[in-house]
mmCIF file of C-alpha atoms and ligand atoms in Angstrom:
data_model
loop_
_atom_site.group_PDB
_atom_site.id
_atom_site.type_symbol
_atom_site.label_atom_id
_atom_site.label_comp_id
_atom_site.label_asym_id
_atom_site.label_seq_id
_atom_site.Cartn_x
_atom_site.Cartn_y
_atom_site.Cartn_z
ATOM 1 C CA UNK A 1 0.000 0.000 0.000
ATOM 2 C CA UNK A 2 1.404 3.393 -1.032
ATOM 3 C CA UNK A 3 0.288 6.588 0.663
ATOM 4 C CA UNK A 4 1.266 10.089 -0.352
ATOM 5 C CA UNK A 5 1.413 12.657 2.465
ATOM 6 C CA UNK A 6 1.014 16.254 1.319
ATOM 7 C CA UNK A 7 1.848 19.292 3.400
ATOM 8 C CA UNK A 8 0.023 22.306 1.985
ATOM 9 C CA UNK A 9 1.324 25.807 2.614
ATOM 10 C CA UNK A 10 -0.072 28.984 1.110
ATOM 11 C CA UNK A 11 2.752 29.019 -1.462
ATOM 12 C CA UNK A 12 4.387 25.637 -0.964
ATOM 13 C CA UNK A 13 3.655 21.954 -1.417
ATOM 14 C CA UNK A 14 5.832 19.375 0.300
ATOM 15 C CA UNK A 15 5.274 15.679 -0.104
ATOM 16 C CA UNK A 16 6.455 12.304 1.107
ATOM 17 C CA UNK A 17 5.568 8.914 -0.286
ATOM 18 C CA UNK A 18 5.310 5.955 2.093
ATOM 19 C CA UNK A 19 5.261 2.317 1.042
ATOM 20 C CA UNK A 20 3.712 -0.148 3.482
ATOM 21 C CA UNK A 21 4.070 -3.234 1.313
ATOM 22 C CA UNK A 22 5.242 -6.546 2.812
ATOM 23 C CA UNK A 23 4.492 -5.367 6.330
ATOM 24 C CA UNK A 24 7.146 -2.640 5.983
ATOM 25 C CA UNK A 25 6.942 1.068 6.592
ATOM 26 C CA UNK A 26 9.278 2.915 4.281
ATOM 27 C CA UNK A 27 9.483 6.514 3.148
ATOM 28 C CA UNK A 28 10.448 5.995 -0.496
ATOM 29 C CA UNK A 29 10.339 9.500 -1.937
ATOM 30 C CA UNK A 30 10.104 13.081 -0.835
ATOM 31 C CA UNK A 31 10.107 16.437 -2.498
ATOM 32 C CA UNK A 32 8.511 19.811 -2.590
ATOM 33 C CA UNK A 33 7.823 23.032 -4.388
ATOM 34 C CA UNK A 34 8.269 26.551 -3.037
ATOM 35 C CA UNK A 35 6.843 29.824 -4.330
ATOM 36 C CA UNK A 36 3.919 28.006 -5.877
ATOM 37 C CA UNK A 37 1.646 30.282 -7.890
ATOM 38 C CA UNK A 38 -0.481 27.575 -9.501
ATOM 39 C CA UNK A 39 -1.289 24.740 -7.140
ATOM 40 C CA UNK A 40 -2.609 22.515 -9.898
ATOM 41 C CA UNK A 41 0.799 22.644 -11.591
ATOM 42 C CA UNK A 42 2.488 21.781 -8.284
ATOM 43 C CA UNK A 43 0.249 18.745 -7.727
ATOM 44 C CA UNK A 44 0.735 17.537 -11.284
ATOM 45 C CA UNK A 45 4.510 18.046 -10.972
ATOM 46 C CA UNK A 46 4.485 16.045 -7.751
ATOM 47 C CA UNK A 47 2.710 13.145 -9.474
ATOM 48 C CA UNK A 48 5.062 13.439 -12.455
ATOM 49 C CA UNK A 49 8.108 13.249 -10.160
ATOM 50 C CA UNK A 50 6.725 10.124 -8.533
ATOM 51 C CA UNK A 51 6.048 8.548 -11.934
ATOM 52 C CA UNK A 52 9.382 9.528 -13.434
ATOM 53 C CA UNK A 53 11.167 8.195 -10.369
ATOM 54 C CA UNK A 54 9.413 4.853 -10.898
ATOM 55 C CA UNK A 55 7.671 5.040 -7.515
ATOM 56 C CA UNK A 56 4.192 4.875 -9.006
ATOM 57 C CA UNK A 57 2.804 4.113 -12.458
ATOM 58 C CA UNK A 58 -0.086 6.490 -12.009
ATOM 59 C CA UNK A 59 -2.225 8.055 -9.325
ATOM 60 C CA UNK A 60 -4.164 4.749 -9.232
ATOM 61 C CA UNK A 61 -1.193 3.276 -7.347
ATOM 62 C CA UNK A 62 -1.847 5.594 -4.441
ATOM 63 C CA UNK A 63 -4.157 4.096 -1.814
ATOM 64 C CA UNK A 64 -4.725 7.559 -0.356
ATOM 65 C CA UNK A 65 -3.388 11.072 -0.015
ATOM 66 C CA UNK A 66 -2.929 12.037 3.636
ATOM 67 C CA UNK A 67 -3.129 15.587 4.991
ATOM 68 C CA UNK A 68 -2.469 17.387 8.276
ATOM 69 C CA UNK A 69 -5.300 19.937 8.510
ATOM 70 C CA UNK A 70 -5.558 21.920 11.708
ATOM 71 C CA UNK A 71 -9.112 22.943 12.544
ATOM 72 C CA UNK A 72 -12.704 22.204 11.497
ATOM 73 C CA UNK A 73 -15.937 23.104 13.241
ATOM 74 C CA UNK A 74 -17.222 20.082 15.136
ATOM 75 C CA UNK A 75 -14.848 17.619 13.446
ATOM 76 C CA UNK A 76 -11.576 16.099 14.549
ATOM 77 C CA UNK A 77 -9.724 12.788 14.387
ATOM 78 C CA UNK A 78 -8.859 10.968 11.183
ATOM 79 C CA UNK A 79 -11.501 11.610 8.552
ATOM 80 C CA UNK A 80 -12.229 11.520 4.845
ATOM 81 C CA UNK A 81 -11.718 15.048 3.505
ATOM 82 C CA UNK A 82 -15.104 15.327 1.804
ATOM 83 C CA UNK A 83 -17.133 18.491 1.245
ATOM 84 C CA UNK A 84 -18.721 18.263 4.704
ATOM 85 C CA UNK A 85 -15.280 18.407 6.304
ATOM 86 C CA UNK A 86 -14.039 21.130 3.965
ATOM 87 C CA UNK A 87 -17.124 23.218 4.749
ATOM 88 C CA UNK A 88 -16.485 22.691 8.475
ATOM 89 C CA UNK A 89 -12.946 23.975 7.890
ATOM 90 C CA UNK A 90 -14.337 26.982 6.042
ATOM 91 C CA UNK A 91 -16.411 27.728 9.139
ATOM 92 C CA UNK A 92 -13.141 28.115 11.121
ATOM 93 C CA UNK A 93 -11.190 30.365 8.788
ATOM 94 C CA UNK A 94 -11.188 33.173 11.352
ATOM 95 C CA UNK A 95 -9.418 30.912 13.875
ATOM 96 C CA UNK A 96 -6.948 29.541 11.325
ATOM 97 C CA UNK A 97 -6.529 32.234 8.652
ATOM 98 C CA UNK A 98 -3.046 31.135 7.587
ATOM 99 C CA UNK A 99 -3.702 27.388 7.588
ATOM 100 C CA UNK A 100 -7.272 26.607 6.555
ATOM 101 C CA UNK A 101 -7.583 28.422 3.186
ATOM 102 C CA UNK A 102 -4.599 26.706 1.503
ATOM 103 C CA UNK A 103 -5.723 23.326 2.862
ATOM 104 C CA UNK A 104 -9.282 23.712 1.660
ATOM 105 C CA UNK A 105 -8.165 24.837 -1.794
ATOM 106 C CA UNK A 106 -5.394 22.230 -1.994
ATOM 107 C CA UNK A 107 -7.571 19.276 -1.011
ATOM 108 C CA UNK A 108 -10.253 20.321 -3.504
ATOM 109 C CA UNK A 109 -7.639 20.425 -6.261
ATOM 110 C CA UNK A 110 -6.164 17.052 -5.289
ATOM 111 C CA UNK A 111 -9.715 15.593 -5.372
ATOM 112 C CA UNK A 112 -10.305 17.028 -8.826
ATOM 113 C CA UNK A 113 -7.027 15.730 -10.227
ATOM 114 C CA UNK A 114 -7.361 12.304 -8.535
ATOM 115 C CA UNK A 115 -11.121 11.748 -8.098
ATOM 116 C CA UNK A 116 -10.784 8.017 -7.380
ATOM 117 C CA UNK A 117 -8.183 8.404 -4.628
ATOM 118 C CA UNK A 118 -9.357 8.784 -1.016
ATOM 119 C CA UNK A 119 -8.294 12.074 0.596
ATOM 120 C CA UNK A 120 -7.739 11.499 4.302
ATOM 121 C CA UNK A 121 -6.994 14.142 6.907
ATOM 122 C CA UNK A 122 -5.588 13.738 10.387
ATOM 123 C CA UNK A 123 -6.568 16.841 12.322
ATOM 124 C CA UNK A 124 -3.887 18.389 14.519
ATOM 125 C CA UNK A 125 -6.501 18.694 17.271
ATOM 126 C CA UNK A 126 -7.225 14.945 17.259
ATOM 127 C CA UNK A 127 -4.869 13.972 20.071
ATOM 128 C CA UNK A 128 -6.745 16.084 22.642
ATOM 129 C CA UNK A 129 -10.298 14.899 21.997
ATOM 130 C CA UNK A 130 -10.301 12.962 25.276
ATOM 131 C CA UNK A 131 -8.708 15.723 27.382
ATOM 132 C CA UNK A 132 -10.823 16.781 30.368
ATOM 133 C CA UNK A 133 -13.267 19.571 29.568
ATOM 134 C CA UNK A 134 -11.820 21.743 32.337
ATOM 135 C CA UNK A 135 -8.438 21.592 30.592
ATOM 136 C CA UNK A 136 -9.901 22.848 27.318
ATOM 137 C CA UNK A 137 -12.185 25.687 28.445
ATOM 138 C CA UNK A 138 -11.388 29.362 28.728
ATOM 139 C CA UNK A 139 -13.389 31.152 31.397
ATOM 140 C CA UNK A 140 -15.448 33.123 28.862
ATOM 141 C CA UNK A 141 -19.224 33.481 28.603
ATOM 142 C CA UNK A 142 -20.971 30.581 26.963
ATOM 143 C CA UNK A 143 -21.778 32.713 23.911
ATOM 144 C CA UNK A 144 -18.015 33.049 23.289
ATOM 145 C CA UNK A 145 -17.499 29.330 23.769
ATOM 146 C CA UNK A 146 -20.209 28.672 21.154
ATOM 147 C CA UNK A 147 -18.149 30.729 18.694
ATOM 148 C CA UNK A 148 -15.233 28.347 19.198
ATOM 149 C CA UNK A 149 -13.367 30.354 21.838
ATOM 150 C CA UNK A 150 -11.870 27.388 23.672
ATOM 151 C CA UNK A 151 -8.609 25.531 23.812
ATOM 152 C CA UNK A 152 -8.088 22.972 21.049
ATOM 153 C CA UNK A 153 -4.435 21.983 21.241
ATOM 154 C CA UNK A 154 -2.335 21.341 18.111
ATOM 155 C CA UNK A 155 0.794 19.428 17.037
ATOM 156 C CA UNK A 156 -1.325 16.315 17.561
ATOM 157 C CA UNK A 157 0.506 14.211 14.965
ATOM 158 C CA UNK A 158 3.881 14.946 16.532
ATOM 159 C CA UNK A 159 2.792 14.357 20.117
ATOM 160 C CA UNK A 160 1.050 11.133 19.093
ATOM 161 C CA UNK A 161 4.260 9.941 17.481
ATOM 162 C CA UNK A 162 6.079 10.686 20.742
ATOM 163 C CA UNK A 163 3.366 8.955 22.796
ATOM 164 C CA UNK A 164 3.790 5.761 20.808
ATOM 165 C CA UNK A 165 7.557 5.795 20.450
ATOM 166 C CA UNK A 166 8.262 6.757 24.064
ATOM 167 C CA UNK A 167 5.978 3.933 25.265
ATOM 168 C CA UNK A 168 7.920 1.477 23.087
ATOM 169 C CA UNK A 169 11.265 2.745 24.375
ATOM 170 C CA UNK A 170 10.016 2.620 27.985
ATOM 171 C CA UNK A 171 9.004 -1.023 27.589
ATOM 172 C CA UNK A 172 5.259 -0.304 27.607
ATOM 173 C CA UNK A 173 4.051 -2.153 24.526
ATOM 174 C CA UNK A 174 0.535 -2.097 26.006
ATOM 175 C CA UNK A 175 0.453 1.705 25.948
ATOM 176 C CA UNK A 176 2.088 1.820 22.486
ATOM 177 C CA UNK A 177 -0.701 -0.435 21.193
ATOM 178 C CA UNK A 178 -3.346 1.832 22.718
ATOM 179 C CA UNK A 179 -1.756 4.822 20.968
ATOM 180 C CA UNK A 180 -1.735 2.943 17.670
ATOM 181 C CA UNK A 181 -5.472 2.152 17.992
ATOM 182 C CA UNK A 182 -6.442 5.556 19.395
ATOM 183 C CA UNK A 183 -8.203 7.027 16.356
ATOM 184 C CA UNK A 184 -9.820 3.738 15.418
ATOM 185 C CA UNK A 185 -11.052 2.520 18.830
ATOM 186 C CA UNK A 186 -10.723 5.536 21.116
ATOM 187 C CA UNK A 187 -8.736 5.149 24.329
ATOM 188 C CA UNK A 188 -10.367 1.779 25.090
ATOM 189 C CA UNK A 189 -7.451 -0.585 24.542
ATOM 190 C CA UNK A 190 -6.694 -1.837 28.068
ATOM 191 C CA UNK A 191 -3.338 -0.962 29.614
ATOM 192 C CA UNK A 192 -1.763 -2.365 32.722
ATOM 193 C CA UNK A 193 -0.661 -0.513 35.852
ATOM 194 C CA UNK A 194 1.183 1.612 36.797
ATOM 195 C CA UNK A 195 0.174 4.656 34.775
ATOM 196 C CA UNK A 196 2.609 5.842 32.122
ATOM 197 C CA UNK A 197 3.104 9.612 32.415
ATOM 198 C CA UNK A 198 4.968 11.323 29.592
ATOM 199 C CA UNK A 199 5.548 15.012 28.918
ATOM 200 C CA UNK A 200 6.307 15.713 25.280
ATOM 201 C CA UNK A 201 8.115 18.955 24.405
ATOM 202 C CA UNK A 202 7.878 19.823 20.706
ATOM 203 C CA UNK A 203 10.144 22.847 20.317
ATOM 204 C CA UNK A 204 10.573 24.015 16.733
ATOM 205 C CA UNK A 205 9.449 26.850 14.481
ATOM 206 C CA UNK A 206 6.310 26.554 16.538
ATOM 207 C CA UNK A 207 6.427 24.974 19.963
ATOM 208 C CA UNK A 208 4.144 23.122 22.325
ATOM 209 C CA UNK A 209 4.216 20.941 25.411
ATOM 210 C CA UNK A 210 1.731 18.118 25.992
ATOM 211 C CA UNK A 211 0.902 15.885 28.941
ATOM 212 C CA UNK A 212 0.228 12.247 28.003
ATOM 213 C CA UNK A 213 -1.399 9.782 30.395
ATOM 214 C CA UNK A 214 -1.330 6.131 29.335
ATOM 215 C CA UNK A 215 -0.965 7.220 25.713
ATOM 216 C CA UNK A 216 -3.754 9.809 25.694
ATOM 217 C CA UNK A 217 -3.246 13.594 25.507
ATOM 218 C CA UNK A 218 -4.540 15.403 28.598
ATOM 219 C CA UNK A 219 -3.910 18.904 27.254
ATOM 220 C CA UNK A 220 -1.531 21.017 25.198
ATOM 221 C CA UNK A 221 0.066 24.413 25.665
ATOM 222 C CA UNK A 222 -1.446 25.575 22.361
ATOM 223 C CA UNK A 223 -4.924 26.949 22.960
ATOM 224 C CA UNK A 224 -7.526 28.259 20.530
ATOM 225 C CA UNK A 225 -4.991 29.024 17.798
ATOM 226 C CA UNK A 226 -1.430 27.940 16.974
ATOM 227 C CA UNK A 227 -0.330 31.445 17.992
ATOM 228 C CA UNK A 228 -0.639 30.667 21.718
ATOM 229 C CA UNK A 229 1.304 28.818 24.406
ATOM 230 C CA UNK A 230 5.106 29.044 24.289
ATOM 231 C CA UNK A 231 6.724 31.825 22.254
ATOM 232 C CA UNK A 232 7.187 30.675 18.643
ATOM 233 C CA UNK A 233 9.692 31.815 16.045
ATOM 234 C CA UNK A 234 7.661 34.879 14.981
ATOM 235 C CA UNK A 235 4.386 34.360 16.843
ATOM 236 C CA UNK A 236 3.645 35.681 20.256
ATOM 237 C CA UNK A 237 2.544 32.713 22.347
ATOM 238 C CA UNK A 238 0.396 33.354 25.405
ATOM 239 C CA UNK A 239 -0.531 36.985 25.973
ATOM 240 C CA UNK A 240 -2.948 38.723 28.295
ATOM 241 C CA UNK A 241 -6.009 39.467 26.136
ATOM 242 C CA UNK A 242 -6.090 43.014 27.519
ATOM 243 C CA UNK A 243 -2.764 43.852 25.892
ATOM 244 C CA UNK A 244 -4.555 44.218 22.577
ATOM 245 C CA UNK A 245 -6.948 47.067 23.584
ATOM 246 C CA UNK A 246 -4.102 48.763 25.469
ATOM 247 C CA UNK A 247 -1.801 48.868 22.419
ATOM 248 C CA UNK A 248 -4.577 49.731 19.973
ATOM 249 C CA UNK A 249 -6.037 52.508 22.100
ATOM 250 C CA UNK A 250 -2.722 54.053 23.086
ATOM 251 C CA UNK A 251 -1.136 54.007 19.598
ATOM 252 C CA UNK A 252 -4.142 54.045 17.269
ATOM 253 C CA UNK A 253 -2.934 50.799 15.724
ATOM 254 C CA UNK A 254 -5.504 48.963 13.592
ATOM 255 C CA UNK A 255 -6.624 45.455 14.485
ATOM 256 C CA UNK A 256 -5.095 44.097 11.266
ATOM 257 C CA UNK A 257 -1.724 45.637 12.081
ATOM 258 C CA UNK A 258 -1.822 44.405 15.674
ATOM 259 C CA UNK A 259 -2.629 40.907 14.424
ATOM 260 C CA UNK A 260 0.221 41.083 11.922
ATOM 261 C CA UNK A 261 2.708 42.148 14.585
ATOM 262 C CA UNK A 262 1.563 39.375 16.939
ATOM 263 C CA UNK A 263 1.963 36.770 14.161
ATOM 264 C CA UNK A 264 4.997 38.038 12.282
ATOM 265 C CA UNK A 265 7.011 40.349 14.529
ATOM 266 C CA UNK A 266 6.696 38.696 17.924
ATOM 267 C CA UNK A 267 7.920 35.517 19.593
ATOM 268 C CA UNK A 268 11.682 34.924 19.545
ATOM 269 C CA UNK A 269 12.028 37.447 16.715
ATOM 270 C CA UNK A 270 10.205 40.167 18.642
ATOM 271 C CA UNK A 271 12.124 39.730 21.890
ATOM 272 C CA UNK A 272 15.551 39.420 20.262
ATOM 273 C CA UNK A 273 15.037 42.263 17.826
ATOM 274 C CA UNK A 274 15.097 40.174 14.659
ATOM 275 C CA UNK A 275 16.496 36.655 15.186
ATOM 276 C CA UNK A 276 13.978 33.812 15.034
ATOM 277 C CA UNK A 277 16.302 30.839 14.603
ATOM 278 C CA UNK A 278 17.747 29.330 17.778
ATOM 279 C CA UNK A 279 21.099 28.771 16.057
ATOM 280 C CA UNK A 280 21.367 32.511 15.372
ATOM 281 C CA UNK A 281 20.114 33.350 18.843
ATOM 282 C CA UNK A 282 22.784 31.143 20.400
ATOM 283 C CA UNK A 283 25.517 32.724 18.286
ATOM 284 C CA UNK A 284 24.269 36.198 19.150
ATOM 285 C CA UNK A 285 23.941 35.395 22.852
ATOM 286 C CA UNK A 286 27.488 34.012 22.793
ATOM 287 C CA UNK A 287 28.663 37.363 21.436
ATOM 288 C CA UNK A 288 26.973 39.218 24.273
ATOM 289 C CA UNK A 289 23.674 40.166 22.641
ATOM 290 C CA UNK A 290 21.455 40.551 25.737
ATOM 291 C CA UNK A 291 18.189 40.547 23.801
ATOM 292 C CA UNK A 292 19.076 37.273 22.096
ATOM 293 C CA UNK A 293 19.962 35.840 25.520
ATOM 294 C CA UNK A 294 16.598 36.983 26.847
ATOM 295 C CA UNK A 295 14.702 35.337 23.978
ATOM 296 C CA UNK A 296 16.411 32.008 24.725
ATOM 297 C CA UNK A 297 15.791 32.399 28.466
ATOM 298 C CA UNK A 298 12.143 33.191 27.813
ATOM 299 C CA UNK A 299 11.700 30.059 25.694
ATOM 300 C CA UNK A 300 13.337 27.885 28.360
ATOM 301 C CA UNK A 301 11.284 29.542 31.099
ATOM 302 C CA UNK A 302 8.008 28.957 29.250
ATOM 303 C CA UNK A 303 8.930 25.350 28.502
ATOM 304 C CA UNK A 304 9.603 24.846 32.228
ATOM 305 C CA UNK A 305 6.301 26.505 33.040
ATOM 306 C CA UNK A 306 4.331 24.060 30.883
ATOM 307 C CA UNK A 307 6.354 21.002 31.840
ATOM 308 C CA UNK A 308 5.699 21.891 35.464
ATOM 309 C CA UNK A 309 2.002 22.283 34.801
ATOM 310 C CA UNK A 310 1.661 18.851 33.220
ATOM 311 C CA UNK A 311 3.879 17.249 35.834
ATOM 312 C CA UNK A 312 1.402 18.363 38.462
ATOM 313 C CA UNK A 313 -1.628 17.221 36.447
ATOM 314 C CA UNK A 314 -0.016 13.832 35.809
ATOM 315 C CA UNK A 315 1.056 13.374 39.428
ATOM 316 C CA UNK A 316 4.694 13.219 38.322
ATOM 317 C CA UNK A 317 6.324 11.994 35.154
ATOM 318 C CA UNK A 318 8.065 8.862 33.933
ATOM 319 C CA UNK A 319 9.652 10.662 31.021
ATOM 320 C CA UNK A 320 10.179 14.097 29.553
ATOM 321 C CA UNK A 321 10.728 13.894 25.807
ATOM 322 C CA UNK A 322 12.392 16.539 23.650
ATOM 323 C CA UNK A 323 11.472 16.661 19.982
ATOM 324 C CA UNK A 324 11.397 18.902 16.835
ATOM 325 C CA UNK A 325 14.086 21.175 15.396
ATOM 326 C CA UNK A 326 15.087 23.109 18.504
ATOM 327 C CA UNK A 327 14.699 20.422 21.167
ATOM 328 C CA UNK A 328 16.284 17.660 19.080
ATOM 329 C CA UNK A 329 19.327 19.784 18.312
ATOM 330 C CA UNK A 330 20.000 22.307 21.030
ATOM 331 C CA UNK A 331 21.763 20.722 24.009
ATOM 332 C CA UNK A 332 22.088 24.188 25.536
ATOM 333 C CA UNK A 333 18.355 24.749 25.538
ATOM 334 C CA UNK A 334 17.644 21.284 26.952
ATOM 335 C CA UNK A 335 20.141 22.022 29.725
ATOM 336 C CA UNK A 336 18.500 25.373 30.427
ATOM 337 C CA UNK A 337 15.106 23.683 30.693
ATOM 338 C CA UNK A 338 16.327 20.879 32.969
ATOM 339 C CA UNK A 339 18.422 22.982 35.347
ATOM 340 C CA UNK A 340 17.866 22.811 39.118
ATOM 341 C CA UNK A 341 15.250 20.088 38.923
ATOM 342 C CA UNK A 342 16.980 17.367 40.953
ATOM 343 C CA UNK A 343 14.462 17.721 43.792
ATOM 344 C CA UNK A 344 11.795 16.712 41.269
ATOM 345 C CA UNK A 345 13.797 13.639 40.296
ATOM 346 C CA UNK A 346 14.859 15.179 36.978
ATOM 347 C CA UNK A 347 18.620 14.928 36.466
ATOM 348 C CA UNK A 348 20.191 15.634 33.111
ATOM 349 C CA UNK A 349 23.453 13.876 32.223
ATOM 350 C CA UNK A 350 25.536 16.784 30.928
ATOM 351 C CA UNK A 351 27.809 14.605 28.796
ATOM 352 C CA UNK A 352 25.055 12.547 27.171
ATOM 353 C CA UNK A 353 23.083 15.721 26.570
ATOM 354 C CA UNK A 354 26.015 17.442 24.880
ATOM 355 C CA UNK A 355 26.594 14.395 22.666
ATOM 356 C CA UNK A 356 23.011 14.126 21.472
ATOM 357 C CA UNK A 357 21.675 15.799 18.329
ATOM 358 C CA UNK A 358 18.774 14.625 16.190
ATOM 359 C CA UNK A 359 18.887 11.024 17.350
ATOM 360 C CA UNK A 360 17.039 8.867 19.854
ATOM 361 C CA UNK A 361 18.792 8.907 23.216
ATOM 362 C CA UNK A 362 18.223 8.876 26.955
ATOM 363 C CA UNK A 363 20.043 11.918 28.298
ATOM 364 C CA UNK A 364 19.251 11.663 32.014
ATOM 365 C CA UNK A 365 21.578 10.178 34.626
ATOM 366 C CA UNK A 366 20.967 6.540 35.642
ATOM 367 C CA UNK A 367 19.707 7.848 39.017
ATOM 368 C CA UNK A 368 17.181 10.272 37.536
ATOM 369 C CA UNK A 369 13.635 9.195 38.515
ATOM 370 C CA UNK A 370 12.294 10.874 35.407
ATOM 371 C CA UNK A 371 13.891 9.704 32.173
ATOM 372 C CA UNK A 372 14.848 12.566 29.891
ATOM 373 C CA UNK A 373 14.764 11.495 26.262
ATOM 374 C CA UNK A 374 15.366 12.891 22.802
ATOM 375 C CA UNK A 375 13.139 11.361 20.114
ATOM 376 C CA UNK A 376 13.109 12.840 16.593
ATOM 377 C CA UNK A 377 9.495 13.301 15.593
ATOM 378 C CA UNK A 378 7.946 12.066 12.355
ATOM 379 C CA UNK A 379 4.610 13.712 11.731
ATOM 380 C CA UNK A 380 4.302 12.578 8.125
ATOM 381 C CA UNK A 381 4.709 8.942 9.142
ATOM 382 C CA UNK A 382 1.896 9.334 11.678
ATOM 383 C CA UNK A 383 -0.372 10.745 8.966
ATOM 384 C CA UNK A 384 0.479 7.901 6.580
ATOM 385 C CA UNK A 385 -0.056 5.298 9.307
ATOM 386 C CA UNK A 386 -3.397 6.775 10.315
ATOM 387 C CA UNK A 387 -4.561 6.974 6.702
ATOM 388 C CA UNK A 388 -3.649 3.300 6.326
ATOM 389 C CA UNK A 389 -5.517 2.334 9.510
ATOM 390 C CA UNK A 390 -8.471 4.392 8.377
ATOM 391 C CA UNK A 391 -8.634 2.493 5.076
ATOM 392 C CA UNK A 392 -8.105 -0.868 6.767
ATOM 393 C CA UNK A 393 -10.917 -0.128 9.207
ATOM 394 C CA UNK A 394 -13.124 0.208 6.104
ATOM 395 C CA UNK A 395 -14.060 3.801 6.830
HETATM 396 P P1 ADP B 1 8.950 23.729 11.930
HETATM 397 O O1 ADP B 1 8.718 22.420 11.234
HETATM 398 O O2 ADP B 1 7.945 24.037 12.993
HETATM 399 O O3 ADP B 1 9.282 24.900 11.072
HETATM 400 P P2 ADP B 1 11.344 22.518 13.021
HETATM 401 O O4 ADP B 1 10.875 21.503 13.969
HETATM 402 O O5 ADP B 1 11.984 22.063 11.747
HETATM 403 O O6 ADP B 1 10.231 23.570 12.770
HETATM 404 O O7 ADP B 1 12.358 23.469 13.793
HETATM 405 C C1 ADP B 1 12.973 24.539 13.146
HETATM 406 C C2 ADP B 1 13.777 25.325 14.174
HETATM 407 O O8 ADP B 1 14.701 24.464 14.842
HETATM 408 C C3 ADP B 1 14.632 26.404 13.586
HETATM 409 O O9 ADP B 1 13.887 27.601 13.473
HETATM 410 C C4 ADP B 1 15.739 26.560 14.608
HETATM 411 O O10 ADP B 1 15.348 27.514 15.592
HETATM 412 C C5 ADP B 1 15.824 25.208 15.277
HETATM 413 N N1 ADP B 1 17.052 24.457 14.945
HETATM 414 C C6 ADP B 1 17.290 23.704 13.863
HETATM 415 N N2 ADP B 1 18.529 23.176 13.917
HETATM 416 C C7 ADP B 1 19.084 23.600 15.073
HETATM 417 C C8 ADP B 1 20.348 23.410 15.720
HETATM 418 N N3 ADP B 1 21.301 22.659 15.176
HETATM 419 N N4 ADP B 1 20.540 24.013 16.911
HETATM 420 C C9 ADP B 1 19.584 24.778 17.472
HETATM 421 N N5 ADP B 1 18.376 24.981 16.908
HETATM 422 C C10 ADP B 1 18.122 24.415 15.736
#
């Protein structure tokens, strides 16, 4: 079975082809197009590349195209991307203005070009559908809640990957199996005691921390939109809602401009005065740039804040996992996050930490009660796997 996973940006199309034949699970091709002006051309070029490379004979060889949409009104999980779902995504464009329009348009084009191929979407909110209601509500009037003003949580594909892989590495095949079956059966697959408590830290261009109990997400630092939670590369992260009227009223700034600054001029870039890449921030901080130092400190502080929150909710932790571009690669940031935590049973091994970049490793000391791990994430693989399970479940 071959499944194409497509990542749709407003001007980009990235793809990966997975082959599940003979019980295997291989990524056989990948590619992408930037500065796309005509999406139809990009999709046709993608199919042509796959044909020319000998990976497929035609689109009929593809069992499905998998997508990673973020938000739809009243719909989450792994679903067929039919018109009902696309309309439900249209109903959320105000909450996801950068993400939903290219996905809706892209999926419609894929469906037109390949009408016989199932289009399957794994919503980024899916991993939190069993989180307690109290964890997902903002304390707003019900009329606001009805408009969709609530926490959703995102990065679901990545945190699900970590839930499954960390359970495997921690010797909990029962929990790993529950994670695998999660979007087919719900969290009903029995697991044994004791509880498995994992805190997954996805720190990348956008960042989030998730608490995972026995393979199920109990909440996520991202709230109503992917602009919230930890500071992101250019996006603000959590902010007191009353900052917006203060800035607008005192400067005369328009709402559009305020929104632009919160999305494009804030986060690490805003605090540091222009640097949004942790590599640059580390270089700058090393040269004495105090603002760059502050941006790094702020990211570490916020990560600690959310890890601490989930540690309390989970009644401790068996493992803290670092994943995505920043957390997989930056030993300095991992050390800043795990400093002075020995009284919580969290002890980083400085040497193992320094030696680890973009590979699976345990980087805590043997005595550490909480295992600290690095696990490279693989969101596209999760999407392909879920699309496969979806088809096999006959949905
Ligand atoms: P996304 O997919 O959300 O854009 P990634 O998970 O690929 O993000 O993470 C990208 C970020 O990872 C970069 O913006 C940079 O800050 C950080 N990064 C990548 N490589 C390194 C590295 N070697 N050291 C420190 N940070 C890194």
